[in-house]
Coordinates of C-alpha atoms in Angstrom, one line a residue:
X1 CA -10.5 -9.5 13.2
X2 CA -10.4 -12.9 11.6
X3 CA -8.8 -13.2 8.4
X4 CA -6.3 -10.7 6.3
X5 CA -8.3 -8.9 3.4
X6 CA -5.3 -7.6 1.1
X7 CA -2.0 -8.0 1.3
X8 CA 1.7 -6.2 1.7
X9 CA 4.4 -7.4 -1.0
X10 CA 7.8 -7.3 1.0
X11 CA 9.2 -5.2 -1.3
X12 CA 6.9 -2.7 -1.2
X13 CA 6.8 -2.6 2.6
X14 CA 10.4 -2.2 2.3
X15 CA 10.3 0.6 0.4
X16 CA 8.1 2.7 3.1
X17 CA 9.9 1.4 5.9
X18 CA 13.8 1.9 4.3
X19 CA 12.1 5.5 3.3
X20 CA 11.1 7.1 7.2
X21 CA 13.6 8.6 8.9
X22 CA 15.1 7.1 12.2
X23 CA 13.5 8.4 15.3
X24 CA 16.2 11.0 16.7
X25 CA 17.9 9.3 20.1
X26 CA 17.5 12.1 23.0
X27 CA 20.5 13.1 24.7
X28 CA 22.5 9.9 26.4
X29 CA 20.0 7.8 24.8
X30 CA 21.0 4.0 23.1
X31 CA 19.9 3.5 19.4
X32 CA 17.3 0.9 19.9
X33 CA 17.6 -2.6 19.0
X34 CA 17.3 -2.9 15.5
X35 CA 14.0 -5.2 15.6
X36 CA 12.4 -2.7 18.3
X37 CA 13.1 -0.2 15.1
X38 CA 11.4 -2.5 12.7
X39 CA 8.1 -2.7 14.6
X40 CA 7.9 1.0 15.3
X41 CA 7.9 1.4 11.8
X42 CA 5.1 -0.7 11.1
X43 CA 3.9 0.5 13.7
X44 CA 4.0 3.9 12.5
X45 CA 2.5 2.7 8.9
X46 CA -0.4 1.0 10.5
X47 CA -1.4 4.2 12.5
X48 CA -1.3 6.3 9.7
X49 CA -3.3 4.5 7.5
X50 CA -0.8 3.5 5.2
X51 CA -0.6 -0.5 5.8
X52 CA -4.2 -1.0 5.7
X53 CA -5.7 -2.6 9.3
X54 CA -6.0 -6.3 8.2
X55 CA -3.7 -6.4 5.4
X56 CA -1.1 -9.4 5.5
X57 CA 2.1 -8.7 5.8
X58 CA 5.1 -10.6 4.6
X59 CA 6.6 -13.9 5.9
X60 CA 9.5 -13.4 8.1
X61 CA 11.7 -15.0 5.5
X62 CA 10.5 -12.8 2.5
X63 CA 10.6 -9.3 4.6
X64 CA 14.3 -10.0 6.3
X65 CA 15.7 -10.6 2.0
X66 CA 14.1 -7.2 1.3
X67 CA 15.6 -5.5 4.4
X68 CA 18.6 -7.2 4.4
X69 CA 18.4 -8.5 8.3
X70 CA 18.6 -11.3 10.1
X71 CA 14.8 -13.6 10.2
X72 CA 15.6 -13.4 13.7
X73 CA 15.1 -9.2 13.5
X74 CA 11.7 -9.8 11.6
X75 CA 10.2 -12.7 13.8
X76 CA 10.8 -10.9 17.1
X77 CA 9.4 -7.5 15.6
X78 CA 6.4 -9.5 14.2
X79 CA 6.5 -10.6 18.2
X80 CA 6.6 -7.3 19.8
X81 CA 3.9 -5.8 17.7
X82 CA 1.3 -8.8 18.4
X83 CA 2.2 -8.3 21.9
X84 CA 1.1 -4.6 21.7
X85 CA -2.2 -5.4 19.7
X86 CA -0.8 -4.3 16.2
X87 CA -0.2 -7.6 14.6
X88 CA -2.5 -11.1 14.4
X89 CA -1.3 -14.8 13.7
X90 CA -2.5 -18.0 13.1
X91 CA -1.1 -21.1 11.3
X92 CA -1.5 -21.7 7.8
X93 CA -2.7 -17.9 7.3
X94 CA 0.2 -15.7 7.9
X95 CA -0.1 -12.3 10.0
X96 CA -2.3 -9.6 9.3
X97 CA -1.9 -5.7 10.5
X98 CA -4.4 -5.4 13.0
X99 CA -5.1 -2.0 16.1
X100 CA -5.5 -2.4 19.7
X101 CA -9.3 -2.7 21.1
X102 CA -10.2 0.8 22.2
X103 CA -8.0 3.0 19.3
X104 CA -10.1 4.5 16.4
X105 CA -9.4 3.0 12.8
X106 CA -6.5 4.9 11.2
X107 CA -7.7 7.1 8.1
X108 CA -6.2 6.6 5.2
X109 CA -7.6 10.2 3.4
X110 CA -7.6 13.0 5.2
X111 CA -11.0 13.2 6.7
X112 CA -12.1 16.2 8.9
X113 CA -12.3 15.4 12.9
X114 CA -15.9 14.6 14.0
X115 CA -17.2 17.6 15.5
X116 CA -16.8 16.6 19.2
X117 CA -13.0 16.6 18.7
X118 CA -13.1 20.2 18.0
X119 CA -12.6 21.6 21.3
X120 CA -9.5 20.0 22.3
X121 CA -7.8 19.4 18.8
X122 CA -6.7 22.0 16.2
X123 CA -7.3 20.2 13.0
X124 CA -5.2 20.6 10.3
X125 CA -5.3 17.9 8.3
X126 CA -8.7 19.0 6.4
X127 CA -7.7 22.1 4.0
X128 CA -11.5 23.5 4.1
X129 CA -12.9 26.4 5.6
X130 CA -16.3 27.5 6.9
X131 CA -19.2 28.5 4.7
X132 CA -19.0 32.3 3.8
X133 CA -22.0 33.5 5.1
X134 CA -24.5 35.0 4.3
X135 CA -23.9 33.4 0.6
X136 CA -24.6 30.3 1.8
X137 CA -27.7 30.7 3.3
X138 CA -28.4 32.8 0.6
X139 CA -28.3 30.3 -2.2
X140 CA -29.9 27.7 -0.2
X141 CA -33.4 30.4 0.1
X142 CA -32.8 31.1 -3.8
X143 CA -32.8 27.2 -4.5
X144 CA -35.8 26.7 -2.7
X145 CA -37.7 29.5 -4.6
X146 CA -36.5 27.7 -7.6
X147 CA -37.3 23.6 -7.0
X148 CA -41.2 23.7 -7.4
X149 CA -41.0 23.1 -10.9
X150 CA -38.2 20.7 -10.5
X151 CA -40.2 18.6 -7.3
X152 CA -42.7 18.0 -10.6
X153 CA -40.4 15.6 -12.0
X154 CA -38.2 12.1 -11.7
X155 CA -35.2 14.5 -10.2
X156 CA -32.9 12.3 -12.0
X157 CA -30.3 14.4 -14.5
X158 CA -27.4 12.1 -14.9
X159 CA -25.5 15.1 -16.7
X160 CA -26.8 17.6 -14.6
X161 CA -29.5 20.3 -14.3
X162 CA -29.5 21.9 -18.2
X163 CA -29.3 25.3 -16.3
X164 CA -26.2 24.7 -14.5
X165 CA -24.4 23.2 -17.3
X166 CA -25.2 25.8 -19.5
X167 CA -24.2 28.5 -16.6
X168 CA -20.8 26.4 -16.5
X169 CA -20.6 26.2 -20.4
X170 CA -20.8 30.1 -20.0
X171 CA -18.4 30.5 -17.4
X172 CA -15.8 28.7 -19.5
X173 CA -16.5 31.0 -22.7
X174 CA -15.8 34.1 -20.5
X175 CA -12.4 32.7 -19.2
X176 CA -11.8 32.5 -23.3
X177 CA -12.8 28.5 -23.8
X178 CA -15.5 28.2 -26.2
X179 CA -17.6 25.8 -24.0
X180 CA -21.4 24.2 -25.6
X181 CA -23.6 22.3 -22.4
X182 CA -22.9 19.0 -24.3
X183 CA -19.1 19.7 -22.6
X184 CA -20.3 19.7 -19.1
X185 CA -21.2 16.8 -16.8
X186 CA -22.2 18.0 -13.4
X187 CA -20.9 15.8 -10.6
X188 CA -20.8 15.3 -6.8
X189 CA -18.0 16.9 -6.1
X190 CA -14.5 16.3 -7.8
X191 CA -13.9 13.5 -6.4
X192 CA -16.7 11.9 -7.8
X193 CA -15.9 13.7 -11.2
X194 CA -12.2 12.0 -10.8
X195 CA -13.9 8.6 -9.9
X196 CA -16.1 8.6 -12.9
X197 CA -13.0 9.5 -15.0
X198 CA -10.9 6.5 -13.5
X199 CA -13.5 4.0 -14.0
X200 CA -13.8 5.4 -17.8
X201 CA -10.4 5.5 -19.0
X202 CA -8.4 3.6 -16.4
X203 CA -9.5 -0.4 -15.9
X204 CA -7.8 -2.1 -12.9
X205 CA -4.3 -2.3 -13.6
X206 CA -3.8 0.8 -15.9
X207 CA -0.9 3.0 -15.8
X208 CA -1.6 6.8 -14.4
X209 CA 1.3 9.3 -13.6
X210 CA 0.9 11.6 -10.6
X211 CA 2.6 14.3 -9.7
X212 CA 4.8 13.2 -6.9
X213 CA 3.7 15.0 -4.3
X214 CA 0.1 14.9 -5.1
X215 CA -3.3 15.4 -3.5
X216 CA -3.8 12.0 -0.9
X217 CA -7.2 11.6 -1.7
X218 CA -7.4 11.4 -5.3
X219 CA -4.3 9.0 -5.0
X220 CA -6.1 6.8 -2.6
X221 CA -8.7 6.7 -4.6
X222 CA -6.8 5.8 -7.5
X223 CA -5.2 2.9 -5.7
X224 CA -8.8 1.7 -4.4
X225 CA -9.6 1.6 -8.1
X226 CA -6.3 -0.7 -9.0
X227 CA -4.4 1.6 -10.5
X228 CA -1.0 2.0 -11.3
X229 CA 0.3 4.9 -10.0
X230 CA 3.2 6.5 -12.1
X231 CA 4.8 9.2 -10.1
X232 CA 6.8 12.1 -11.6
X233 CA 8.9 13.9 -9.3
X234 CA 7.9 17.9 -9.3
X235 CA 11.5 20.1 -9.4
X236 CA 12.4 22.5 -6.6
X237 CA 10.2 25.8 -6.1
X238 CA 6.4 26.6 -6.9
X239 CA 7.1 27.2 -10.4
X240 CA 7.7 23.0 -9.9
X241 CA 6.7 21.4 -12.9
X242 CA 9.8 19.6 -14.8
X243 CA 9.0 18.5 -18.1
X244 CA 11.8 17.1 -19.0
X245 CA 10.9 14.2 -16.5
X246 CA 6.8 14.3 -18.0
X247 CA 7.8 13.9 -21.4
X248 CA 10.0 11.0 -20.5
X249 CA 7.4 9.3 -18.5
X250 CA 4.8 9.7 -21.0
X251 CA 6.6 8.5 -23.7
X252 CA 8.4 5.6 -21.9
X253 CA 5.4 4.6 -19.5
X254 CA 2.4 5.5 -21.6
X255 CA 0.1 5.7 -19.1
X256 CA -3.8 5.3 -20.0
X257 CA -4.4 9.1 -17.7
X258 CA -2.2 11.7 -16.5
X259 CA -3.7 13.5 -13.2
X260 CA -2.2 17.4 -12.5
X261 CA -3.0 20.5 -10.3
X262 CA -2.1 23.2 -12.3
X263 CA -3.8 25.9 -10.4
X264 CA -1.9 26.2 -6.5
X265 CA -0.9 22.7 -6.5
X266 CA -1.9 20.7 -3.3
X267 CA -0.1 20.4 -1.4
X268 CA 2.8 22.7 -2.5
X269 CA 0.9 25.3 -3.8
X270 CA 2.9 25.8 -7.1
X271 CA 1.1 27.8 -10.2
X272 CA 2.2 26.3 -13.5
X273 CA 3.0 29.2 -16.3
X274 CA 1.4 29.3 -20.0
X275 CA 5.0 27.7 -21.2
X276 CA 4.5 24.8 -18.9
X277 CA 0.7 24.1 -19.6
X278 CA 1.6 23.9 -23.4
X279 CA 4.6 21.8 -23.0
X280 CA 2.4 19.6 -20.9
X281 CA -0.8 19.5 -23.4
X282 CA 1.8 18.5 -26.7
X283 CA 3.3 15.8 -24.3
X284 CA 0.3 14.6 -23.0
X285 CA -1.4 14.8 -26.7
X286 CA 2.0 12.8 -28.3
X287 CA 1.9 9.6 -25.7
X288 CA -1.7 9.4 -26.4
X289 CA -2.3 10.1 -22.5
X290 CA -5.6 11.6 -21.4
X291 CA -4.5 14.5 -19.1
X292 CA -6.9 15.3 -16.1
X293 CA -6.8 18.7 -14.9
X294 CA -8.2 19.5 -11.5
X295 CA -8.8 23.1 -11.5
X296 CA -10.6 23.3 -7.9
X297 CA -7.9 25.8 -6.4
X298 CA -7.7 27.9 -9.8
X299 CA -10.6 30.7 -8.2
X300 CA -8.4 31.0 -5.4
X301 CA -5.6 33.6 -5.8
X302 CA -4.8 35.2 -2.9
X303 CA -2.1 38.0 -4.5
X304 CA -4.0 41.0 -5.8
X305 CA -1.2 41.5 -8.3
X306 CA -0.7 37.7 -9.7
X307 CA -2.1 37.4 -13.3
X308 CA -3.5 33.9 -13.4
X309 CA -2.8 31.9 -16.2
X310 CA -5.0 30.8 -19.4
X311 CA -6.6 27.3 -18.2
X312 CA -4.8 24.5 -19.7
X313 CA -8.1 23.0 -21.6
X314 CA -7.2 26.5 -23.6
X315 CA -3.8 24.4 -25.1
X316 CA -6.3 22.0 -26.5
X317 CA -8.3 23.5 -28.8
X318 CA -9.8 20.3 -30.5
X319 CA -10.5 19.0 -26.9
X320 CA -9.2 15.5 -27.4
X321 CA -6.3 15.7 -24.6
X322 CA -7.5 17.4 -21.7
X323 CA -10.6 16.6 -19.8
X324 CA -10.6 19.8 -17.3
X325 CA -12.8 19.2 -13.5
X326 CA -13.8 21.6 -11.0
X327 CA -15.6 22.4 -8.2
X328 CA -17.7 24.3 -5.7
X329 CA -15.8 22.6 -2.6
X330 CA -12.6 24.9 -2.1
X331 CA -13.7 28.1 -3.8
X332 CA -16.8 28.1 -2.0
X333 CA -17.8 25.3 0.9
X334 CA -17.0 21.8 1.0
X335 CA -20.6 21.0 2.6
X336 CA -21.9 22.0 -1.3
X337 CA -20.5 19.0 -3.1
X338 CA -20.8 20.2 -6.9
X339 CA -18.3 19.3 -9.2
X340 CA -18.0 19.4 -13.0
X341 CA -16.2 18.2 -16.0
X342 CA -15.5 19.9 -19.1
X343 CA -14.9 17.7 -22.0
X344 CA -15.2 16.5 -25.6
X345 CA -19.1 16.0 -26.4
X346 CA -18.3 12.5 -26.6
X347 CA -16.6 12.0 -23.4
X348 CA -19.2 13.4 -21.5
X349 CA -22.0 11.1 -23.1
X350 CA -19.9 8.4 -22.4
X351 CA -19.5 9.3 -18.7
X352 CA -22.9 9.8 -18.1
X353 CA -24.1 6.4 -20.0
X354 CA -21.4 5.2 -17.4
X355 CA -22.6 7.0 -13.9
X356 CA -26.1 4.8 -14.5
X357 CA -24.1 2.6 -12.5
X358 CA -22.8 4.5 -9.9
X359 CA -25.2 7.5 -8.4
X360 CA -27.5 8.3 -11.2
X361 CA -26.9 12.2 -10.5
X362 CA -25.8 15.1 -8.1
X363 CA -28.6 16.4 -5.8
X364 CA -31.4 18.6 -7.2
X365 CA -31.2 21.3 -4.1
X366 CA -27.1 22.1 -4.4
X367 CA -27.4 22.1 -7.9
X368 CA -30.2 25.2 -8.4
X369 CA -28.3 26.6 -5.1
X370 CA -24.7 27.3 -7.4
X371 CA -26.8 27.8 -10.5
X372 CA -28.5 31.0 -8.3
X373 CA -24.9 31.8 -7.2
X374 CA -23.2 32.0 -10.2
X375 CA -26.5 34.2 -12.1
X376 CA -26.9 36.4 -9.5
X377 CA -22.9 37.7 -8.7
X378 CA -22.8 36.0 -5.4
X379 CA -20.5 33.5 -6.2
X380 CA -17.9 36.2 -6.9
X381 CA -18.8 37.8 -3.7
X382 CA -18.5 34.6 -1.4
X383 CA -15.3 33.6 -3.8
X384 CA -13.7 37.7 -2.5
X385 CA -14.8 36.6 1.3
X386 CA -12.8 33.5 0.8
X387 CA -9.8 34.9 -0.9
X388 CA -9.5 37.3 2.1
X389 CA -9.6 34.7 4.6
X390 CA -7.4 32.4 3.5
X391 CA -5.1 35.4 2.7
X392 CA -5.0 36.3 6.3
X393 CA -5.0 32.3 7.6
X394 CA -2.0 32.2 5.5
X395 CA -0.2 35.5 6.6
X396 CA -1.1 34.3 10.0
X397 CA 0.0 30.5 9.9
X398 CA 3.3 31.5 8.0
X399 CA 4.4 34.2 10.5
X400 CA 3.4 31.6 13.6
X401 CA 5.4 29.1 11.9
X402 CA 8.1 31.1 11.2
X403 CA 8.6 32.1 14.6
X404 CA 8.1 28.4 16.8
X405 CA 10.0 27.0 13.9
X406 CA 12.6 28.9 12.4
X407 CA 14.2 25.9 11.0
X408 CA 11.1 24.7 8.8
X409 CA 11.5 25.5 5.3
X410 CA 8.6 26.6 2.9
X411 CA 8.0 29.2 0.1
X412 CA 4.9 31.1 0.7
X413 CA 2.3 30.3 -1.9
X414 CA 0.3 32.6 -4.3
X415 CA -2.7 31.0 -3.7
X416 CA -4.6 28.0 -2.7
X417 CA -5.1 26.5 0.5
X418 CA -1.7 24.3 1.3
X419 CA 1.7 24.8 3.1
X420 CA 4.5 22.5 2.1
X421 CA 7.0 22.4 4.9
X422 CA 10.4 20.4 5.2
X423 CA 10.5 19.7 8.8
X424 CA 14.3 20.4 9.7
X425 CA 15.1 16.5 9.1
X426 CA 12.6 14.9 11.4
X427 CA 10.3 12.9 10.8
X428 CA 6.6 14.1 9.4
X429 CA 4.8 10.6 10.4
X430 CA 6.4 10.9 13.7
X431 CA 5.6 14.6 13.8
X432 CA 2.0 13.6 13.0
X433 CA 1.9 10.9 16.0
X434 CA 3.0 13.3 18.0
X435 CA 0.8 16.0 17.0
X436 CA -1.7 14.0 18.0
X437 CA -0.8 13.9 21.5
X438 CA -0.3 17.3 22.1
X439 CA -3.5 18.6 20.6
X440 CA -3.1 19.3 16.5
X441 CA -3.6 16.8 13.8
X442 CA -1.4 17.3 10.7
X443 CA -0.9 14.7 7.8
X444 CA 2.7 14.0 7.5
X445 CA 4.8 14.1 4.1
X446 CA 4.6 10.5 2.9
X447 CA 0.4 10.7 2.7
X448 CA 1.1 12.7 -0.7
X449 CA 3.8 10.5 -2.6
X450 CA 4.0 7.1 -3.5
X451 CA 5.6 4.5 -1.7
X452 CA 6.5 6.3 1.3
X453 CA 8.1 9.5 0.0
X454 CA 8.1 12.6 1.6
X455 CA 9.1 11.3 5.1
X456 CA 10.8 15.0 5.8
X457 CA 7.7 16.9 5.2
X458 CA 3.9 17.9 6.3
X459 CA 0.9 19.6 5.1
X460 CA -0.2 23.1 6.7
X461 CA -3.7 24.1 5.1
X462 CA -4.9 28.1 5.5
X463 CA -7.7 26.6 7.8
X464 CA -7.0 28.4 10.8
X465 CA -5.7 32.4 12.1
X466 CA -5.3 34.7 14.9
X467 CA -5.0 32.9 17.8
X468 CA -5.7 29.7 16.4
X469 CA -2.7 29.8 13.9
X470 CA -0.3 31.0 16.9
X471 CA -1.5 28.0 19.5
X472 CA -1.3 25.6 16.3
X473 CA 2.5 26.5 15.6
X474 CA 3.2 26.1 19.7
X475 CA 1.6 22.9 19.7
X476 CA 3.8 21.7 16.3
X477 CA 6.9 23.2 18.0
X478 CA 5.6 20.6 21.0
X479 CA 5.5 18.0 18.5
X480 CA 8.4 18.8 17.3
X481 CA 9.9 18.7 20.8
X482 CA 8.9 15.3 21.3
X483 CA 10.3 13.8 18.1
X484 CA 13.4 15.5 18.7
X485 CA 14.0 14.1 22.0
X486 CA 12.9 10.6 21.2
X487 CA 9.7 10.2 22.9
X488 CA 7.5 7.3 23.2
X489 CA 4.3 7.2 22.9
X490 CA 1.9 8.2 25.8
X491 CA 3.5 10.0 29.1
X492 CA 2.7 13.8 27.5
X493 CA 0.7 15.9 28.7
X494 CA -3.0 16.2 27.0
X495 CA -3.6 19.3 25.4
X496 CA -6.1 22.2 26.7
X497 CA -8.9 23.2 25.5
X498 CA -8.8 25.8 22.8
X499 CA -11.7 27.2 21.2
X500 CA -12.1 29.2 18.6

């Protein structure tokens, strides 16, 4: 790679370096040199996709006043990691992050392992799960009996197929939210429905508070917009929401949009009660902050005695606050990407005039495919299926957990798809490293906060059960294992085949 295309502030790489935890020395074992610690932190960043590959880093001046070492530290970490293929130099244009020929590009989502991966490598960084047959298939054969008299036009519908919107419109006036088609945009996927929202409210350089921890994606997609990410710490529990800490950030920060997951927060899995939503709506509505509610997890309750909560759109009766967005992706199958937002009349026809720019409109086929879903009663039959999978993947994973690694701490969620697990005080970026060497892939803590928090945590989706579950807790206790007794990287043993 030639040149540096972004760049790395010192103080912000401080902050993620000063925020991982030391690698735990093994027994008779030296601390290491203090710049042999600095460069396995970058290191560390670099592979988990947190220091972009070819961003610039800091001079060696600049980064040893925001760490408080010697230059001497800094210039022979810089040193060690060009000689291991992490860092390039040349005069008169600084050093840039760069990875060693032959290692794949580090991710800096959490995007599923290509298919060919599968056999050797339990993948739990993607909280999806298969399609719930026969729905699937199903809806695809009901779509196709339905295109003809779509194939007869442009196939263009910026704001979505005028059946689908109205079945969403109706979907929302069951739940008890008076909902007209002019108040639904059909999307691809949420994340699309979030990147049209972003681009409509929030210019480069606008405020947006986060819940801290939050969903990796939508915050990496917020950064790759230019946003400025506000986070507001969650309190202790899954009843997590403080508001105390929202209204002060609202009123003091003002921020343009406000981004929660009410609904089996990811990743912690908290529910937020009617008390909470309210609180949230009046602060929200007083700081003059658009609140974005993602409500993809709210269809998946996995406790047949928890009595979900109104939505929070439903605390916003002239719909001016909250602008509400959903999906097909976690209830049903991420392979259908169809998302929706739920908004004032006005917001929508501004986001459509907008997307003219972007993708002109979600695919024809998935579209008619939900639509015949959701008429027929399917989608509440594929939507039972998936409850009762993820139910046992998560009775399964917790139990396996539990026993390879009685000192992880969690609080079993009601619903969703996500674990949150403090990792007995080691490190969740090292965990991940070593996850990957042993045969399971888990995104560590700090992918979910800002800044490098989080270090003492990772993500443990409801993807996998049975035996699955059981060899994916033995290979995390390996992990664990490894961190613990301060291994380097390579010498371990490559993990067997497992199959599921």
């Amino acid at each position: 790679m030639a040149q540096w295309t972004s760049a790395v502030g010192p103080a912000q790489l401080a902050r993620q370096l000063q925020a991982q935890q030391p690698r735990p020395a093994g027994p008779g074992a030296r601390k290491p040199p203090a710049y042999r610690a600095l460069a396995d932190g970058i290191r560390l960043l670099v592979l988990e996709g947190r220091v972009p590959v070819a961003a610039r880093l800091p001079a060696e001046r600049e980064l040893a006043l925001a760490l408080t070492v010697s230059r001497t530290t800094v210039a022979a970490a810089y040193e060690a990691l060009r000689t291991e293929g992490f860092l390039e130099s040349r005069r008169g244009a600084g050093s840039w992050t760069a990875v060693p020929a032959g290692n794949p590009l580090p991710a800096r989502g959490l995007e599923p392992l290509p298919p060919e991966a599968l056999g050797s490598m339990i993948d739990l960084g993607c909280a999806a799960l298969p399609a719930p047959e026969p729905w699937l298939t199903r809806s695809v054969q009901g779509a196709l009996e339905e295109l003809p008299p779509y194939a007869h036009t442009h196939g263009d519908y910026p704001a979505g197929l005028p059946a689908l919107r109205q079945m969403l419109a109706d979907r929302y006036t069951a739940r008890g939210i008076p909902t007209m088609p002019e108040q639904i945009m059909v999307t691809t996927g949420a994340m699309g429905a979030i990147d049209a929202i972003c681009h409509l409210f929030a210019g480069r350089g606008e405020r947006i508070a986060v819940e801290s921890p939050s969903y990796a994606n939508i915050l990496q997609l917020m950064r790759s917009a230019g946003a400025r990410l506000v986070p507001v710490a969650m309190a202790e529990g899954l009843g997590s929401w403080d508001l105390g800490r929202w209204r002060q950030v609202l009123r003091d920060a003002a921020p343009r949009l406000a981004y929660v997951v009410a609904d089996f927060h990811n990743p912690t899995g908290a529910l937020a009660d009617e008390d909470q939503r309210r609180q949230l709506v009046e602060a929200a509505r007083s700081a003059g902050t658009v609140l974005v509610v993602d409500e993809t997890m709210t269809e998946l309750h996995l406790d047949e005695d928890l009595e979900m909560p109104r939505p929070v759109c439903a605390f916003d009766p002239a719909g001016a606050t909250v602008v509400t967005v959903g999906s097909a992706s976690k209830a049903f199958w991420a392979g259908m990407r169809i998302g929706w937002v739920r908004a004032a009349p006005d917001v929508i026809r501004s986001l459509v005039a907008a997307r003219a720019y972007a993708d002109l409109g979600t695919p024809v086929l998935e579209q008619l495919g939900v639509n015949w879903l959701m008429r027929t009663g399917g989608w509440e039959e594929a939507v039972a299926l998936r409850r009762e999978q993820a139910r046992e993947n998560r009775d399964a994973l917790v139990a396996a957990v539990r026993r390879e690694l009685p000192e992880w701490e969690f609080a079993v969620p009601r619903g969703g798809l996500t674990l949150w697990v403090r990792t007995g005080g080691l490190s969740g970026s090292r965990l991940a490293e070593a996850g990957e060497r042993v045969g399971v892939r888990v995104p560590s803590g700090p992918r979910f906060g800002v800044d490098g928090a989080f270090e003492g945590f990772v993500r443990l989706p409801f993807t996998v059960g049975g035996p699955v579950a059981d060899e994916a807790a033995v290979r995390l206790a390996a992990a664990a294992r490894l961190v613990e007794s301060g291994a380097g990287g390579g010498g371990s043993e490559p993990p067997r085949s497992f199959v599921a």
